[in-house]
Coordinates of C-alpha atoms in Angstrom, one line a residue:
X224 CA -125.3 160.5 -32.3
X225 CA -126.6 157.1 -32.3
X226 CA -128.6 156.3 -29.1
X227 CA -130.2 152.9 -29.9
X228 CA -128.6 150.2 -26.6
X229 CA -129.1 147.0 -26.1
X230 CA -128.3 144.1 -23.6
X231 CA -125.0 144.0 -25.3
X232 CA -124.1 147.9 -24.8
X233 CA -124.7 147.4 -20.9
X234 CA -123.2 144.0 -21.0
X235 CA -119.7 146.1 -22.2
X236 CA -120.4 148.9 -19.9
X237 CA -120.4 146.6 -17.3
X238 CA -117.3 144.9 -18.4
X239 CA -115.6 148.4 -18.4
X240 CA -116.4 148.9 -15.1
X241 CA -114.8 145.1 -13.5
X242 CA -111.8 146.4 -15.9
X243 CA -111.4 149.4 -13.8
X244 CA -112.2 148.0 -10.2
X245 CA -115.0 150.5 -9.8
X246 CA -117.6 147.5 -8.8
X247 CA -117.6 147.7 -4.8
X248 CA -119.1 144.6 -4.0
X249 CA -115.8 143.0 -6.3
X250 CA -112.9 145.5 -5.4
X251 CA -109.9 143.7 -5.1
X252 CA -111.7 139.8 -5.7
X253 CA -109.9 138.9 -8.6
X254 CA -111.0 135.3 -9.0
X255 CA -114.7 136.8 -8.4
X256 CA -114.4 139.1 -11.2
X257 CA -112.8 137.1 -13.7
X258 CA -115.1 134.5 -13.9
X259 CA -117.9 137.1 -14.1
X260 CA -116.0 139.0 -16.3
X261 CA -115.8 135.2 -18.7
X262 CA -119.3 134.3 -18.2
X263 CA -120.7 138.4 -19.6
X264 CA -118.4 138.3 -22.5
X265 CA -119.8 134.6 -23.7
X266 CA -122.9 135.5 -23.2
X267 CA -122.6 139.3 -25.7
X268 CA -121.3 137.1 -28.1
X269 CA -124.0 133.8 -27.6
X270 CA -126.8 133.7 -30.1
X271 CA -128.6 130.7 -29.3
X272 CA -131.7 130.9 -26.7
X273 CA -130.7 128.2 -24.4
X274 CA -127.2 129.1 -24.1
X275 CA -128.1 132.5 -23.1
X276 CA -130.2 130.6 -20.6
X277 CA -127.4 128.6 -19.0
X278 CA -125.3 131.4 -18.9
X279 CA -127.7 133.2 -17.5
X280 CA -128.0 131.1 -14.6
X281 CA -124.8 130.6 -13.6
X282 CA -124.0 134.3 -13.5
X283 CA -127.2 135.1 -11.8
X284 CA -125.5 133.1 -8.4
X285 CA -122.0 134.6 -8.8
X286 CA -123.8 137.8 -9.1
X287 CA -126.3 136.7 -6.3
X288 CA -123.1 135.4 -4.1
X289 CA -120.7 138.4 -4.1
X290 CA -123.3 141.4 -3.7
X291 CA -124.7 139.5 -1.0
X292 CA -121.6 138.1 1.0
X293 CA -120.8 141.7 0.5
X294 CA -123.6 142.9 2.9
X295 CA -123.3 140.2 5.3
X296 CA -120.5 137.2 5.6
X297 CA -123.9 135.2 6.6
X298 CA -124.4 132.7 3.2
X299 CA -126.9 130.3 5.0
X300 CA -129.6 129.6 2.7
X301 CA -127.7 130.5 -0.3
X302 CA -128.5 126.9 -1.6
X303 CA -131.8 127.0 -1.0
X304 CA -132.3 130.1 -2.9
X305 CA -130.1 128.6 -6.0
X306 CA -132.1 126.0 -6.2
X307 CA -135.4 127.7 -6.2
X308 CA -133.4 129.6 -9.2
X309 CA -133.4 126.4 -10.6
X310 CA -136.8 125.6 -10.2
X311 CA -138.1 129.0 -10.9
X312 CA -135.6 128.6 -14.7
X313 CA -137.6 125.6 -15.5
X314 CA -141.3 126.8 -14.2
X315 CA -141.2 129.6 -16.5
X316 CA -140.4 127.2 -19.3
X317 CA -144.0 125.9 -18.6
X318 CA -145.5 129.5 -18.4
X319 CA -143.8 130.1 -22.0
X320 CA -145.8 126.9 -23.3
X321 CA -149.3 127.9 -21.5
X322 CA -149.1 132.0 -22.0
X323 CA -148.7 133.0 -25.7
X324 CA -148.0 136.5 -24.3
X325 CA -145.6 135.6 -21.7
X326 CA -142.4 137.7 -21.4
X327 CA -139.0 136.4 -20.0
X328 CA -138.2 136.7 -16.5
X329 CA -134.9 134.8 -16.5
X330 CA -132.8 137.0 -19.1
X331 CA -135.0 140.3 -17.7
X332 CA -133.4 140.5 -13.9
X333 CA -129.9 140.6 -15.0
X334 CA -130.7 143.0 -17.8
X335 CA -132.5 145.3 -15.4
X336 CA -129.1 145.3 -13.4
X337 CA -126.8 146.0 -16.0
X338 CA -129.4 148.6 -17.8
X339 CA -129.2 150.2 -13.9
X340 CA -125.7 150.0 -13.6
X341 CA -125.4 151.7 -16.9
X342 CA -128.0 154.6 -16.0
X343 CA -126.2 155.1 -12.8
X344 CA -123.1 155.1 -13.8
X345 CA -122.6 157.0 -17.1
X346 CA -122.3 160.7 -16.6
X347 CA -125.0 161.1 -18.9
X348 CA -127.7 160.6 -17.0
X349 CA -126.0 162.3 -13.6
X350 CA -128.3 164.7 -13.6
X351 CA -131.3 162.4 -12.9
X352 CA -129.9 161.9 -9.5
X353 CA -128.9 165.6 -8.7
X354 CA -131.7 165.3 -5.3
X355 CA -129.7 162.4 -3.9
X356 CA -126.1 163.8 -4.0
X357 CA -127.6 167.2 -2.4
X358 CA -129.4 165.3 0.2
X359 CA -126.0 163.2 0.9
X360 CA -124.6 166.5 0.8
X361 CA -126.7 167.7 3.3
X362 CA -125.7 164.7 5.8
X363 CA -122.3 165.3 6.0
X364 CA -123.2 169.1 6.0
X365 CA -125.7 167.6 9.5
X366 CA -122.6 165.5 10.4
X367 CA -119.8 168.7 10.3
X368 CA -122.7 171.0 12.2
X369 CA -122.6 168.3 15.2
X370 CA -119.0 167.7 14.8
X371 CA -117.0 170.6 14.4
X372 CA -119.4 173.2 16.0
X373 CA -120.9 171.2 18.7
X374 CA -124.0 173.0 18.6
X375 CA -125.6 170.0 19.7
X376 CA -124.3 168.5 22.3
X377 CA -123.9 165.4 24.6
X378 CA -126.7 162.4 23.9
X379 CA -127.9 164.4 21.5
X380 CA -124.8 164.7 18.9
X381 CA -124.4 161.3 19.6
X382 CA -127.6 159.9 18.1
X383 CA -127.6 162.4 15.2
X384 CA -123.9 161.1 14.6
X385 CA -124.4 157.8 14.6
X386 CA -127.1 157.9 12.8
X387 CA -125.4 159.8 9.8
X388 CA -122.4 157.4 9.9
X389 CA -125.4 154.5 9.3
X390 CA -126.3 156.5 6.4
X391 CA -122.8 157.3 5.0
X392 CA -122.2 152.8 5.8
X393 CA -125.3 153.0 3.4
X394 CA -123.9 154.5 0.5
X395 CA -121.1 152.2 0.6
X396 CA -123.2 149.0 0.3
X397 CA -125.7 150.6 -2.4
X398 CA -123.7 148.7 -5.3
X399 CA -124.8 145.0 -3.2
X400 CA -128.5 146.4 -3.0
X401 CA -128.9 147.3 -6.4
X402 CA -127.4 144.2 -7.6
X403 CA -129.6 142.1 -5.4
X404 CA -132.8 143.6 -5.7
X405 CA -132.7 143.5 -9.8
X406 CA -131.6 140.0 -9.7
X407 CA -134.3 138.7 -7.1
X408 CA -137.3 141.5 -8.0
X409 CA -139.3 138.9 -10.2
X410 CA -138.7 135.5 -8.4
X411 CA -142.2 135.4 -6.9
X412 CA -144.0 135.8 -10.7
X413 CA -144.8 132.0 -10.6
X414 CA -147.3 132.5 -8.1
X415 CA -149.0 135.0 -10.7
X416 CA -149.4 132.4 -13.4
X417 CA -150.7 129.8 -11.5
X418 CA -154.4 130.8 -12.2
X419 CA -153.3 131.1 -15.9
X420 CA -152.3 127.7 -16.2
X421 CA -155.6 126.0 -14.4
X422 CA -157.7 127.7 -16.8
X423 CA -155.7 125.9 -19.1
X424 CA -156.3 122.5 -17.6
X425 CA -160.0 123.2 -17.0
X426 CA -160.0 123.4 -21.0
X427 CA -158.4 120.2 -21.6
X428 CA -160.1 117.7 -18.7
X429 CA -163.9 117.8 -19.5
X430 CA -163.0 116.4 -23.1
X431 CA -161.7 113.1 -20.6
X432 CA -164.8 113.4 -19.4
X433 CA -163.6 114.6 -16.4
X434 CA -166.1 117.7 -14.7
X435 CA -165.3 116.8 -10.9
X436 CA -161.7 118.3 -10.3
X437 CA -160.2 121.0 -8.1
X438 CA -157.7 124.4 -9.5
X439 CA -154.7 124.2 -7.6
X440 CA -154.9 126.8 -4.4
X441 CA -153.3 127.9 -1.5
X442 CA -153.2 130.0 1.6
X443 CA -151.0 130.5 4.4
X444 CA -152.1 128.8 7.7
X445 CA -152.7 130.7 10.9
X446 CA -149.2 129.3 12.4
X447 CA -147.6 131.7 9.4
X448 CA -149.7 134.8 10.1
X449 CA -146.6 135.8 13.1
X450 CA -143.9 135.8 10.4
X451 CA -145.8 137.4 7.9
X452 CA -146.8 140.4 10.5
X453 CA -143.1 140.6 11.3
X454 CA -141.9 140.6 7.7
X455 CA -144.5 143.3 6.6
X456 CA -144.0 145.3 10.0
X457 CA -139.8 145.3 9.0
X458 CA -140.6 146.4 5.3
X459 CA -142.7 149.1 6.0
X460 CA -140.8 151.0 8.2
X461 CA -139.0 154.1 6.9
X462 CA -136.4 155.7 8.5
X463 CA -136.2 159.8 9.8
X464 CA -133.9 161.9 11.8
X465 CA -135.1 165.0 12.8
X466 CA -133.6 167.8 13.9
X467 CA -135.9 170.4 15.7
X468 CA -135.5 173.4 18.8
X469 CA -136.9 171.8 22.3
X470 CA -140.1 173.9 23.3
X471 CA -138.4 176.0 25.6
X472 CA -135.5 177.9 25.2
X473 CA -134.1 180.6 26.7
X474 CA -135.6 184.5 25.0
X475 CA -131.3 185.0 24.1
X476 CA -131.4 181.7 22.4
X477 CA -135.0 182.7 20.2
X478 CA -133.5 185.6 19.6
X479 CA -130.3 183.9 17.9
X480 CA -132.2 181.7 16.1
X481 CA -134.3 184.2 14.4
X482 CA -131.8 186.2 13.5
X483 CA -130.4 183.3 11.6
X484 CA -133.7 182.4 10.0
X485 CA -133.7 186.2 8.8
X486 CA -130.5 186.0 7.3
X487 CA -131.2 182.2 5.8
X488 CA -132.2 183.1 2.5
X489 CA -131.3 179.8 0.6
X490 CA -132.5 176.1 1.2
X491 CA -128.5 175.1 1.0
X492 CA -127.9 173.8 4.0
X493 CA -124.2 174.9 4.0
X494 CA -125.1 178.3 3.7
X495 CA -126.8 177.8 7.2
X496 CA -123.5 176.1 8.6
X497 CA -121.8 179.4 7.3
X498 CA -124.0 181.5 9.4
X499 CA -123.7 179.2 12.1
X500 CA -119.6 179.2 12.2
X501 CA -119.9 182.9 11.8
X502 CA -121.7 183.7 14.9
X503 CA -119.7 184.7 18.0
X504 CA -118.7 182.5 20.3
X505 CA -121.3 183.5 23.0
X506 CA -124.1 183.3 20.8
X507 CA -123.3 180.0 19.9
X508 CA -123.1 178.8 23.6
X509 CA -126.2 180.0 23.8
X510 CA -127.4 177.4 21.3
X511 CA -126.0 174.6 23.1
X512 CA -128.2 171.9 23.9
X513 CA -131.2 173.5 22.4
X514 CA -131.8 171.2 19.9
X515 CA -133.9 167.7 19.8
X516 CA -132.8 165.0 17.5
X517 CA -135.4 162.6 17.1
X518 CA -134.1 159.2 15.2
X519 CA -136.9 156.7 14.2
X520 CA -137.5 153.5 12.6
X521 CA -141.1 154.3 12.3
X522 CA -144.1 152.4 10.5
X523 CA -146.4 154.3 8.8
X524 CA -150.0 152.8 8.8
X525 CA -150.3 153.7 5.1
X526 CA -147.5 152.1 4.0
X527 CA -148.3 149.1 6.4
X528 CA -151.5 148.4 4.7
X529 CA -150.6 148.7 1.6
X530 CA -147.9 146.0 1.8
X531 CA -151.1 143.6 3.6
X532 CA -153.0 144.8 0.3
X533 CA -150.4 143.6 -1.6
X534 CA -149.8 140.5 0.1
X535 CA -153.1 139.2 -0.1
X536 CA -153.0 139.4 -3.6
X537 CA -150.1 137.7 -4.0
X538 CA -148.1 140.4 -5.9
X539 CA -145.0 139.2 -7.1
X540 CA -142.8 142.2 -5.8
X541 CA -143.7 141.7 -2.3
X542 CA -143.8 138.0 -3.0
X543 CA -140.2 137.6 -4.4
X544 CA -139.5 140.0 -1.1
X545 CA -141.2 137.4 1.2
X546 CA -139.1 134.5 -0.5
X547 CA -136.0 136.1 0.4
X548 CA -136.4 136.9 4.2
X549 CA -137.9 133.3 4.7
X550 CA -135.2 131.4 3.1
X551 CA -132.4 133.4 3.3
X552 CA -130.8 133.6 7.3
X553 CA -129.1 137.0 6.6
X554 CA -132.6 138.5 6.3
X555 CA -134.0 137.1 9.6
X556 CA -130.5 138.2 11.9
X557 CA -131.8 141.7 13.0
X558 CA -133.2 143.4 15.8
X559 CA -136.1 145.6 15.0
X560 CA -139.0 144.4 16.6
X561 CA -139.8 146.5 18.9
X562 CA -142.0 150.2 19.7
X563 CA -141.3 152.2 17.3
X564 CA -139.9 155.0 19.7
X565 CA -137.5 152.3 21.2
X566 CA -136.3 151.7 17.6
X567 CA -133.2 153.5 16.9
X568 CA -131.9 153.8 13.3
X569 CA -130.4 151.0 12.4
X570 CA -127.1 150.1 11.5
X571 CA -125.7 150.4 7.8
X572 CA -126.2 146.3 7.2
X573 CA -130.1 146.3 8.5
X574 CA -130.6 148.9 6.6
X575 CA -129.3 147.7 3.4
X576 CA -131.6 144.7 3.4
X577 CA -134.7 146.5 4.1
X578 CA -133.9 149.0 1.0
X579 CA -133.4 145.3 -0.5
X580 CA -137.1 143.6 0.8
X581 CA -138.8 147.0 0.5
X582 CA -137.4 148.5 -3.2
X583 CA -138.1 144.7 -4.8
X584 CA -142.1 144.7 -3.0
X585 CA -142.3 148.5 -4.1
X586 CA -142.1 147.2 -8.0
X587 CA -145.6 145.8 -7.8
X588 CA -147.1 147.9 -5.5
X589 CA -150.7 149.9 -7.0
X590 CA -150.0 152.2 -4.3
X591 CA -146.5 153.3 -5.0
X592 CA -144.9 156.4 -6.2
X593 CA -142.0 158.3 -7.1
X594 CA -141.6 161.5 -6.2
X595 CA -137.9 161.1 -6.9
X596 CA -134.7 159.0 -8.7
X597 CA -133.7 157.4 -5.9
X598 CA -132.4 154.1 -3.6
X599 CA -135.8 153.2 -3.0
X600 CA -137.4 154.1 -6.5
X601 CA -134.2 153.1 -8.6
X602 CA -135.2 149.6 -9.1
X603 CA -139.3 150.1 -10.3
X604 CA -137.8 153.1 -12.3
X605 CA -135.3 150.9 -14.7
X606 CA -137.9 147.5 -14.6
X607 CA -139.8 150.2 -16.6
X608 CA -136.9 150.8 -19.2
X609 CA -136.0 147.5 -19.8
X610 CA -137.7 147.0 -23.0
X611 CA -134.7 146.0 -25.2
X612 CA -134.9 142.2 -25.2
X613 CA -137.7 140.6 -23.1
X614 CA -138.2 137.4 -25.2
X615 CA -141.7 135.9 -25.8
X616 CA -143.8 133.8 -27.9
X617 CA -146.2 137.5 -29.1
X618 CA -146.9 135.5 -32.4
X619 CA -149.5 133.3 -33.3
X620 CA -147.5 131.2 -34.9
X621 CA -145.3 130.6 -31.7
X622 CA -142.3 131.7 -32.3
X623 CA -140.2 132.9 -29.9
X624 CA -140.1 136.3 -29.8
X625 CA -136.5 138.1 -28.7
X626 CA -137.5 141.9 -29.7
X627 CA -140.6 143.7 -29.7
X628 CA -138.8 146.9 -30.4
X629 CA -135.4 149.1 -30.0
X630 CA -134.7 151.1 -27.3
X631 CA -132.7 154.4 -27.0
X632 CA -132.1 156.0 -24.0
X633 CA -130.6 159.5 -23.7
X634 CA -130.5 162.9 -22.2
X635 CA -131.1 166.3 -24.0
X636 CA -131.9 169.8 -22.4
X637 CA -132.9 168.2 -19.1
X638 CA -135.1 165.5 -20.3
X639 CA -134.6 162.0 -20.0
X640 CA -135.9 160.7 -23.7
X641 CA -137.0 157.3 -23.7
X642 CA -138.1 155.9 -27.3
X643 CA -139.4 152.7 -28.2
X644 CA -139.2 152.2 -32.2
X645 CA -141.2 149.3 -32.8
X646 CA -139.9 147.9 -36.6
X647 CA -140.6 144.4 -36.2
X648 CA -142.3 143.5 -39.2
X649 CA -142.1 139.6 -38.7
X650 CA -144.7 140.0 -35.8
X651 CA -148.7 139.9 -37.2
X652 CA -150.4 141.7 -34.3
X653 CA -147.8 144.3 -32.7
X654 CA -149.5 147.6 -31.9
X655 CA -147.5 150.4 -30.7
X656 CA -150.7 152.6 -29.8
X657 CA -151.3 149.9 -27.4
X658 CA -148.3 149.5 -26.0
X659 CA -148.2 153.2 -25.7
X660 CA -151.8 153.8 -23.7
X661 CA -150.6 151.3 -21.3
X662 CA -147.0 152.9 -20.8
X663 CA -149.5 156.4 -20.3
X664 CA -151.5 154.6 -17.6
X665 CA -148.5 153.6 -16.0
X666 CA -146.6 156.2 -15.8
X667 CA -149.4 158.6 -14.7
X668 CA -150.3 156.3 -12.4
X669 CA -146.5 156.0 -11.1
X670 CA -145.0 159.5 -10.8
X671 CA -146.2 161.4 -8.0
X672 CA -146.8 164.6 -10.7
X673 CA -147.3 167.2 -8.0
X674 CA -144.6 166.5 -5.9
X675 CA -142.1 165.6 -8.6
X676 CA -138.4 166.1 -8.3
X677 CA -137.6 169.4 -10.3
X678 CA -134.6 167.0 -12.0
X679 CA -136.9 164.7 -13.1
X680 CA -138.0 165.1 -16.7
X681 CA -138.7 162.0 -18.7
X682 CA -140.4 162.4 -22.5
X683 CA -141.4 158.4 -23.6
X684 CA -141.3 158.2 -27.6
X685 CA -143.4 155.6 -29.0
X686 CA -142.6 155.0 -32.7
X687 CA -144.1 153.1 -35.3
X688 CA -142.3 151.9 -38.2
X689 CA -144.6 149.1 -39.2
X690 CA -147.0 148.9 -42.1
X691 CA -149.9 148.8 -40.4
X692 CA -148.4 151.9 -37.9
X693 CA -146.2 155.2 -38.9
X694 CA -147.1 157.4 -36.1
X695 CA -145.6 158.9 -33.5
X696 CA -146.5 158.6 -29.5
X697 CA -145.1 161.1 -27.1
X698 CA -145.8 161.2 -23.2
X699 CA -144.4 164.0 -21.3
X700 CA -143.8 163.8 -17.5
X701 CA -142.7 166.8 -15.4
X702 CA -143.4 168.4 -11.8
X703 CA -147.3 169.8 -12.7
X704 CA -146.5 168.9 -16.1
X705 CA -148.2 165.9 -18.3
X706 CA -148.7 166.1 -21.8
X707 CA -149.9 163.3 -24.6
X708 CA -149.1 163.8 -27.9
X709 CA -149.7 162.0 -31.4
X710 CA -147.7 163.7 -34.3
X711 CA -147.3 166.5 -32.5
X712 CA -151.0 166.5 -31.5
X713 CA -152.1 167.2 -27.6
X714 CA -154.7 165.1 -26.3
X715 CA -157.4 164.8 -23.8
X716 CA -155.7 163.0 -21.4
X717 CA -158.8 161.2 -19.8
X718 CA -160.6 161.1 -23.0
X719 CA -158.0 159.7 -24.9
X720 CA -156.9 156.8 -21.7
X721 CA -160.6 156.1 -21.1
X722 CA -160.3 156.4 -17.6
X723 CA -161.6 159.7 -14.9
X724 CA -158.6 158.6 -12.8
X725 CA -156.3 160.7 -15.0
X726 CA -156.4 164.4 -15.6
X727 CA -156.1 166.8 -18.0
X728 CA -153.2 168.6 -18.7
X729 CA -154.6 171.5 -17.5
X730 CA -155.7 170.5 -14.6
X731 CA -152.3 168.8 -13.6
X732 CA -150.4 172.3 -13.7
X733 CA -153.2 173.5 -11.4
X734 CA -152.2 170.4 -8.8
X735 CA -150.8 171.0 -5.6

């Protein structure tokens, strides 16, 4: 079975889909999703760099336009942002001509879309996302219990209801927030290659004889410092709803519960409804009002400081996140800003954009991980997949670059098999053991090992089909589970990375 895609497999996947009306965001838009459908199928069939380009661009904003109108009716700034497009298009056609290793940012955002829509949406690859159908399940299981049985009652059922309805409102916009955060993720990377190109100038200027000049810099002034607060504080926060007994409850109502517990053998949460329905009618008075549900819209300091970390560094995932709440109205019209325990959860629209700002500054983040294939970790998981046409000038004779290897992408016995086949033998200095070592360090670094989802199994194939290469590279990822590999070989995991900030295979089986 052939597994090798490319932009133009999730180009036609994505085509299917507008065929069938299954894209939210463009249910029933017919205008909408023919001239989307017109501008995809031009560009599988372009060749030529800068048509690709223009194309690119002018689906980017229809893209851009319906996800986003989707979320909210609120387009102000919308101009503003196509027009930084614009800018940003023709900015990284200077990076191309100052960074011989430069990789395109353009073409990249809508291929990390489609590539996502494809992983999400092919039954294939269902089983990557087992953890966030069961813990949807387990809202609407939350939802019936408060419902149907009213074992909570009164304020109570009405916070935990509302606040599962917001979540269920969720689910409906997740199409919009996937779109938008792959199309926007990389918009602050200019800021990145600024430093680049003034090393380039201060080669060129003293041969003028010019020693007295100044790099290009900036800061934000103090006047700034409020909105940044405000935008980190919004990004940060994480939303909980916990259901818990009060402190004090009746000795008949302990004794209920514990009973349950005993007979709770599973963690299904419908199992416990089942027990729940199937206690008599007295006992379950007796659990009336003896539960607390506390909603939140709570900041973390952890997280909070990480996202200053990354701000002062100007990373380009928070960046590109900052660029879109100060331009972009939509982004600005909430109400959040207040104590955290004053902060209910909010509603389905609010909470969309956050999963927007905080999944895009996520990307970039050294302190990041994921634990699990989900909303928040969707788009850093497929940015780090999307290998199959990232065009660059890697060759010293600068040429531009469209493939620096294939990509397949399949499932088989639980395990999500990446493989990068690098057979480009027009290139002089490709190295796949060094692409490899730095996909290791990566991923290591990026999936929270000992707390992985059990679902999660991904095996990355590095393989080299080049003179100057024939091996192969395997990296193994599971929950306690890490494994390097060269033609079958295990390695020293520290020993062969070079760095004591990795372990040992061993050593991560004995993690907890």
């Amino acid at each position: 079975m052939e597994h090798f895609i490319d932009e133009k497999t999730v180009m036609r996947f994505y085509i299917e889909r507008i065929d069938k009306d299954e894209i939210v965001f463009l249910k029933g838009k017919d205008e909408q999703k023919k001239a989307i459908r017109e501008i995809i199928e031009k560009l599988v069939d372009e060749s030529k760099m800068n048509n690709k380009i223009q194309l690119a661009i002018g689906l980017w904003k229809k893209l851009f336009e319906s996800a986003m109108s989707y979320i909210s009716p609120n387009k102000r700034g919308y101009d503003k942002i196509f027009k930084y497009f614009d800018s940003y298009v023709e900015f990284e056609e200077l990076i191309f001509a100052s960074d011989s290793f430069y990789r395109d940012h353009t073409l990249h955002c809508l291929w990390v879309y489609f590539l996502g829509e494809y992983l999400y949406n092919k039954p294939e690859f269902s089983e990557l996302y087992r953890l966030e159908r069961e813990t949807n399940d387990s809202y609407r299981m939350l939802e019936k219990m408060a419902d149907t049985l009213q074992v909570v009652e009164g304020v109570e059922a009405d916070k935990l209801k509302a606040s599962l309805k917001r979540t269920e409102g969720s689910e409906v916009l997740s199409d919009s927030v996937r779109c938008i955060a792959a199309l926007t993720h990389d918009l602050g990377y200019p800021l990145k290659k600024i430093e680049k190109i003034n090393k380039s100038i201060n080669k060129v200027l003293p041969f003028f004889a010019i020693h007295n000049f100044e790099n290009f810099s900036f800061e934000y002034e103090n006047i700034q410092q409020e909105f940044v607060k405000q935008f980190i504080d919004f990004i940060s926060r994480q939303s909980t709803v916990n259901i818990h007994p009060k402190r004090k409850l009746s000795a008949e109502a302990v004794e209920v519960l514990n009973k349950l517990q005993e007979q709770y053998k599973t963690n299904d949460l419908k199992d416990y409804l089942d027990l729940l329905e199937a206690l008599p009618e007295e006992e379950k008075t007796l659990l009336r009002d003896s539960f607390k549900v506390d909603v939140l819209f709570h900041t973390p300091f952890g997280q909070k400081a990480s996202y200053y970390n990354d701000f002062e560094g100007y990373q380009h995932g928070i960046m590109s996140a900052f660029l879109l709440m100060k331009n972009l109205e939509v982004f600005r019209d909430i109400d959040y800003c207040r104590e955290d325990w004053l902060i209910p959860m909010p509603d389905a629209r609010v909470l969309s954009l956050h999963d927007i700002l905080a999944s895009i500054s996520n990307h970039t983040s050294d302190s990041y991980r994921i634990s699990a294939i989900e909303d928040g970790s969707f788009l850093t998981f497929v940015d780090e997949l999307e290998e199959f046409s990232r065009i660059s000038r890697a060759s010293q004779n600068r040429e531009y670059v469209e493939e620096f290897c294939d990509t397949a992408l399949y499932m088989e016995d639980g395990w999500l098999n990446v493989v990068f086949e690098f057979n480009n033998t027009n290139l002089d200095n490709l190295d796949p053991e060094i692409s490899f070592k730095g996909r290791c360090k990566r991923f290591l670094s990026l999936f929270d090992i000992p707390n992985l989802d059990p679902y999660l199994r991904i095996r990355v194939t590095i393989v080299g089909k080049l003179p100057t290469d024939e091996n192969e590279y395997v990296l193994e990822i599971a929950k306690n589970y890490a494994d390097i590999r060269i033609n079958g070989e295990s390695k020293d995991i520290p020993k062969y990375l070079k760095s004591t900030q990795y372990f040992t295979k061993e050593e991560y089986a004995n993690m907890k």
